[in-house]
């Protein structure tokens, strides 16, 4: 699992770098968005990934990796908006602090689940991560439509964390396949 933690950190670094650079260019314009709008932005990204997976081609020369990075960053923005609930500008240092804090919580959740599930994510298809993210989006929209009220289920934040982790898994797998072309899903060996 040490390798998974390192791979996760590498993806965190990439996503964070893009987030910081976009914050430099655009400021925190996204702070005006309600969590529902951020959920819809995640949907747009995940839907594009699925369309590319199904069609096999893309007319825009941006691949699916950038869309998975977008999912990670929009989900982190969603977590920030759930906590901050305000359009009030926050200094970049505060935004970065919140971003890092939520990413670390997502990583810890992943490590805990990864322990219990024994790295099952490594044996999944990337398209399954896409489908799981789309399912989490549908769940999130349902909870949002109920103003966050659930009877038995986890809340919006739990779904954002899962979307982050599925997108990170996809990015790790895409990186591995890029570095080792022809790498297929490894076979799970019995214990």
mmCIF file of C-alpha atoms in Angstrom:
data_model
loop_
_atom_site.group_PDB
_atom_site.id
_atom_site.type_symbol
_atom_site.label_atom_id
_atom_site.label_comp_id
_atom_site.label_asym_id
_atom_site.label_seq_id
_atom_site.Cartn_x
_atom_site.Cartn_y
_atom_site.Cartn_z
ATOM 1 C CA UNK A 1 0.000 0.000 0.000
ATOM 2 C CA UNK A 2 3.014 2.305 0.354
ATOM 3 C CA UNK A 3 3.128 2.488 -3.435
ATOM 4 C CA UNK A 4 -0.533 3.528 -3.508
ATOM 5 C CA UNK A 5 0.137 6.361 -1.053
ATOM 6 C CA UNK A 6 3.028 7.605 -3.222
ATOM 7 C CA UNK A 7 0.946 7.362 -6.389
ATOM 8 C CA UNK A 8 -1.875 9.227 -4.656
ATOM 9 C CA UNK A 9 0.520 11.975 -3.558
ATOM 10 C CA UNK A 10 1.768 12.325 -7.137
ATOM 11 C CA UNK A 11 -1.801 12.822 -8.360
ATOM 12 C CA UNK A 12 -2.469 15.282 -5.510
ATOM 13 C CA UNK A 13 0.572 17.260 -6.632
ATOM 14 C CA UNK A 14 -0.672 17.416 -10.236
ATOM 15 C CA UNK A 15 -4.244 18.401 -9.307
ATOM 16 C CA UNK A 16 -3.066 20.948 -6.755
ATOM 17 C CA UNK A 17 -0.627 22.517 -9.218
ATOM 18 C CA UNK A 18 -3.417 23.034 -11.760
ATOM 19 C CA UNK A 19 -5.787 24.343 -9.069
ATOM 20 C CA UNK A 20 -3.206 26.894 -7.844
ATOM 21 C CA UNK A 21 -2.397 28.069 -11.380
ATOM 22 C CA UNK A 22 -6.084 28.487 -12.231
ATOM 23 C CA UNK A 23 -6.617 30.354 -8.961
ATOM 24 C CA UNK A 24 -3.819 32.699 -10.037
ATOM 25 C CA UNK A 25 -5.454 33.243 -13.444
ATOM 26 C CA UNK A 26 -9.130 33.415 -12.383
ATOM 27 C CA UNK A 27 -9.010 34.167 -8.692
ATOM 28 C CA UNK A 28 -11.748 32.401 -6.780
ATOM 29 C CA UNK A 29 -14.579 33.162 -9.207
ATOM 30 C CA UNK A 30 -15.945 29.677 -8.476
ATOM 31 C CA UNK A 31 -16.885 30.842 -4.975
ATOM 32 C CA UNK A 32 -20.092 32.235 -6.492
ATOM 33 C CA UNK A 33 -21.189 28.710 -7.432
ATOM 34 C CA UNK A 34 -23.534 26.813 -5.174
ATOM 35 C CA UNK A 35 -22.653 23.163 -4.480
ATOM 36 C CA UNK A 36 -25.447 22.140 -6.873
ATOM 37 C CA UNK A 37 -23.678 23.986 -9.707
ATOM 38 C CA UNK A 38 -20.389 22.326 -8.811
ATOM 39 C CA UNK A 39 -22.117 18.941 -8.908
ATOM 40 C CA UNK A 40 -23.322 19.795 -12.409
ATOM 41 C CA UNK A 41 -19.776 20.773 -13.426
ATOM 42 C CA UNK A 42 -18.571 17.364 -12.232
ATOM 43 C CA UNK A 43 -21.371 15.776 -14.255
ATOM 44 C CA UNK A 44 -20.201 17.580 -17.411
ATOM 45 C CA UNK A 45 -16.661 16.251 -16.906
ATOM 46 C CA UNK A 46 -17.757 12.678 -16.155
ATOM 47 C CA UNK A 47 -20.249 12.656 -19.014
ATOM 48 C CA UNK A 48 -17.545 13.763 -21.468
ATOM 49 C CA UNK A 49 -15.275 10.964 -20.249
ATOM 50 C CA UNK A 50 -18.042 8.424 -20.780
ATOM 51 C CA UNK A 51 -18.801 9.774 -24.262
ATOM 52 C CA UNK A 52 -15.123 9.483 -25.219
ATOM 53 C CA UNK A 53 -14.954 5.968 -23.754
ATOM 54 C CA UNK A 54 -18.017 4.907 -25.758
ATOM 55 C CA UNK A 55 -17.186 6.702 -29.029
ATOM 56 C CA UNK A 56 -13.485 5.913 -28.897
ATOM 57 C CA UNK A 57 -12.527 9.366 -30.188
ATOM 58 C CA UNK A 58 -12.593 12.966 -29.100
ATOM 59 C CA UNK A 59 -12.932 16.051 -31.310
ATOM 60 C CA UNK A 60 -11.420 18.264 -28.630
ATOM 61 C CA UNK A 61 -7.749 17.532 -28.191
ATOM 62 C CA UNK A 62 -7.966 17.334 -24.418
ATOM 63 C CA UNK A 63 -7.931 13.754 -23.192
ATOM 64 C CA UNK A 64 -9.742 12.194 -20.285
ATOM 65 C CA UNK A 65 -6.926 12.783 -17.784
ATOM 66 C CA UNK A 66 -7.693 16.502 -17.708
ATOM 67 C CA UNK A 67 -11.367 15.690 -17.110
ATOM 68 C CA UNK A 68 -10.539 13.434 -14.154
ATOM 69 C CA UNK A 69 -8.347 16.250 -12.757
ATOM 70 C CA UNK A 70 -11.317 18.584 -13.207
ATOM 71 C CA UNK A 71 -13.536 16.148 -11.279
ATOM 72 C CA UNK A 72 -11.047 16.100 -8.408
ATOM 73 C CA UNK A 73 -10.781 19.881 -8.291
ATOM 74 C CA UNK A 74 -14.515 20.565 -8.642
ATOM 75 C CA UNK A 75 -15.284 18.028 -5.883
ATOM 76 C CA UNK A 76 -12.756 19.759 -3.627
ATOM 77 C CA UNK A 77 -14.382 23.101 -4.443
ATOM 78 C CA UNK A 78 -17.710 21.500 -3.532
ATOM 79 C CA UNK A 79 -16.369 20.450 -0.140
ATOM 80 C CA UNK A 80 -15.073 23.964 0.444
ATOM 81 C CA UNK A 81 -18.449 25.460 -0.525
ATOM 82 C CA UNK A 82 -20.304 23.088 1.796
ATOM 83 C CA UNK A 83 -18.183 24.355 4.695
ATOM 84 C CA UNK A 84 -17.883 28.021 3.747
ATOM 85 C CA UNK A 85 -21.440 28.489 2.329
ATOM 86 C CA UNK A 86 -20.582 32.015 1.279
ATOM 87 C CA UNK A 87 -19.676 33.974 -1.808
ATOM 88 C CA UNK A 88 -17.340 36.067 0.342
ATOM 89 C CA UNK A 89 -13.850 36.155 -1.105
ATOM 90 C CA UNK A 90 -11.279 34.211 0.830
ATOM 91 C CA UNK A 91 -7.560 34.843 0.517
ATOM 92 C CA UNK A 92 -5.723 32.348 -1.717
ATOM 93 C CA UNK A 93 -3.795 31.083 1.318
ATOM 94 C CA UNK A 94 -7.058 30.130 3.072
ATOM 95 C CA UNK A 95 -8.411 28.437 -0.065
ATOM 96 C CA UNK A 96 -5.158 26.508 -0.457
ATOM 97 C CA UNK A 97 -5.264 25.480 3.207
ATOM 98 C CA UNK A 98 -8.845 24.184 2.820
ATOM 99 C CA UNK A 99 -7.962 22.435 -0.464
ATOM 100 C CA UNK A 100 -5.008 20.643 1.159
ATOM 101 C CA UNK A 101 -7.052 19.709 4.219
ATOM 102 C CA UNK A 102 -9.844 18.120 2.179
ATOM 103 C CA UNK A 103 -7.392 16.314 -0.087
ATOM 104 C CA UNK A 104 -5.697 14.820 2.974
ATOM 105 C CA UNK A 105 -9.078 13.711 4.345
ATOM 106 C CA UNK A 106 -9.842 12.089 0.971
ATOM 107 C CA UNK A 107 -6.466 10.341 1.047
ATOM 108 C CA UNK A 108 -7.014 9.048 4.582
ATOM 109 C CA UNK A 109 -10.457 7.745 3.589
ATOM 110 C CA UNK A 110 -8.865 6.022 0.591
ATOM 111 C CA UNK A 111 -6.147 4.432 2.748
ATOM 112 C CA UNK A 112 -8.733 3.120 5.220
ATOM 113 C CA UNK A 113 -10.973 1.707 2.494
ATOM 114 C CA UNK A 114 -8.002 0.432 0.530
ATOM 115 C CA UNK A 115 -6.931 -1.561 3.569
ATOM 116 C CA UNK A 116 -10.351 -3.190 3.864
ATOM 117 C CA UNK A 117 -10.851 -3.762 0.118
ATOM 118 C CA UNK A 118 -7.265 -4.941 -0.510
ATOM 119 C CA UNK A 119 -6.560 -2.648 -3.480
ATOM 120 C CA UNK A 120 -9.556 -3.943 -5.455
ATOM 121 C CA UNK A 121 -9.544 -0.682 -7.437
ATOM 122 C CA UNK A 122 -6.384 -1.808 -9.252
ATOM 123 C CA UNK A 123 -8.355 -4.635 -10.876
ATOM 124 C CA UNK A 124 -11.165 -2.454 -12.166
ATOM 125 C CA UNK A 125 -11.535 -0.917 -15.607
ATOM 126 C CA UNK A 126 -11.139 2.840 -15.879
ATOM 127 C CA UNK A 127 -14.634 2.944 -17.393
ATOM 128 C CA UNK A 128 -15.950 1.535 -14.100
ATOM 129 C CA UNK A 129 -14.540 4.553 -12.238
ATOM 130 C CA UNK A 130 -16.404 6.757 -14.714
ATOM 131 C CA UNK A 131 -19.645 4.884 -14.083
ATOM 132 C CA UNK A 132 -19.169 5.016 -10.317
ATOM 133 C CA UNK A 133 -18.554 8.769 -10.461
ATOM 134 C CA UNK A 134 -21.716 9.217 -12.543
ATOM 135 C CA UNK A 135 -23.644 7.147 -9.987
ATOM 136 C CA UNK A 136 -22.269 9.287 -7.135
ATOM 137 C CA UNK A 137 -23.351 12.397 -9.056
ATOM 138 C CA UNK A 138 -26.913 11.028 -9.357
ATOM 139 C CA UNK A 139 -26.918 10.264 -5.633
ATOM 140 C CA UNK A 140 -25.602 13.730 -4.841
ATOM 141 C CA UNK A 141 -28.244 15.402 -7.003
ATOM 142 C CA UNK A 142 -30.944 13.399 -5.218
ATOM 143 C CA UNK A 143 -29.629 14.479 -1.829
ATOM 144 C CA UNK A 144 -29.350 18.082 -3.037
ATOM 145 C CA UNK A 145 -32.956 17.932 -4.254
ATOM 146 C CA UNK A 146 -33.891 16.893 -0.695
ATOM 147 C CA UNK A 147 -31.933 19.872 0.711
ATOM 148 C CA UNK A 148 -29.310 17.522 2.152
ATOM 149 C CA UNK A 149 -31.809 15.480 4.137
ATOM 150 C CA UNK A 150 -31.145 11.726 4.137
ATOM 151 C CA UNK A 151 -32.768 8.939 6.131
ATOM 152 C CA UNK A 152 -29.942 6.439 6.178
ATOM 153 C CA UNK A 153 -27.310 7.456 3.642
ATOM 154 C CA UNK A 154 -24.140 9.460 3.925
ATOM 155 C CA UNK A 155 -24.358 13.079 2.887
ATOM 156 C CA UNK A 156 -23.163 15.141 -0.027
ATOM 157 C CA UNK A 157 -19.647 15.419 1.375
ATOM 158 C CA UNK A 158 -19.191 11.628 1.419
ATOM 159 C CA UNK A 159 -20.162 11.467 -2.245
ATOM 160 C CA UNK A 160 -17.687 14.241 -3.126
ATOM 161 C CA UNK A 161 -14.938 12.315 -1.310
ATOM 162 C CA UNK A 162 -15.782 9.149 -3.246
ATOM 163 C CA UNK A 163 -15.745 11.074 -6.547
ATOM 164 C CA UNK A 164 -12.300 12.424 -5.666
ATOM 165 C CA UNK A 165 -10.974 8.970 -4.896
ATOM 166 C CA UNK A 166 -12.427 7.299 -7.995
ATOM 167 C CA UNK A 167 -10.957 10.071 -10.143
ATOM 168 C CA UNK A 168 -7.570 9.693 -8.427
ATOM 169 C CA UNK A 169 -7.672 5.932 -9.055
ATOM 170 C CA UNK A 170 -8.368 6.606 -12.733
ATOM 171 C CA UNK A 171 -5.475 9.063 -12.917
ATOM 172 C CA UNK A 172 -3.116 6.587 -11.259
ATOM 173 C CA UNK A 173 -4.173 3.884 -13.710
ATOM 174 C CA UNK A 174 -3.862 6.241 -16.705
ATOM 175 C CA UNK A 175 -0.373 7.228 -15.551
ATOM 176 C CA UNK A 176 0.660 3.580 -15.175
ATOM 177 C CA UNK A 177 -0.681 2.755 -18.640
ATOM 178 C CA UNK A 178 1.067 5.794 -20.143
ATOM 179 C CA UNK A 179 4.378 4.767 -18.590
ATOM 180 C CA UNK A 180 3.855 1.095 -19.537
ATOM 181 C CA UNK A 181 1.928 0.959 -22.830
ATOM 182 C CA UNK A 182 -0.119 -2.172 -23.290
ATOM 183 C CA UNK A 183 -0.539 -2.627 -19.550
ATOM 184 C CA UNK A 184 -3.829 -4.400 -18.973
ATOM 185 C CA UNK A 185 -5.814 -4.710 -15.812
ATOM 186 C CA UNK A 186 -3.700 -7.019 -13.636
ATOM 187 C CA UNK A 187 -5.164 -10.336 -12.646
ATOM 188 C CA UNK A 188 -6.103 -10.694 -9.015
ATOM 189 C CA UNK A 189 -4.167 -13.588 -7.574
ATOM 190 C CA UNK A 190 -5.797 -15.768 -4.957
ATOM 191 C CA UNK A 191 -4.452 -15.797 -1.429
#
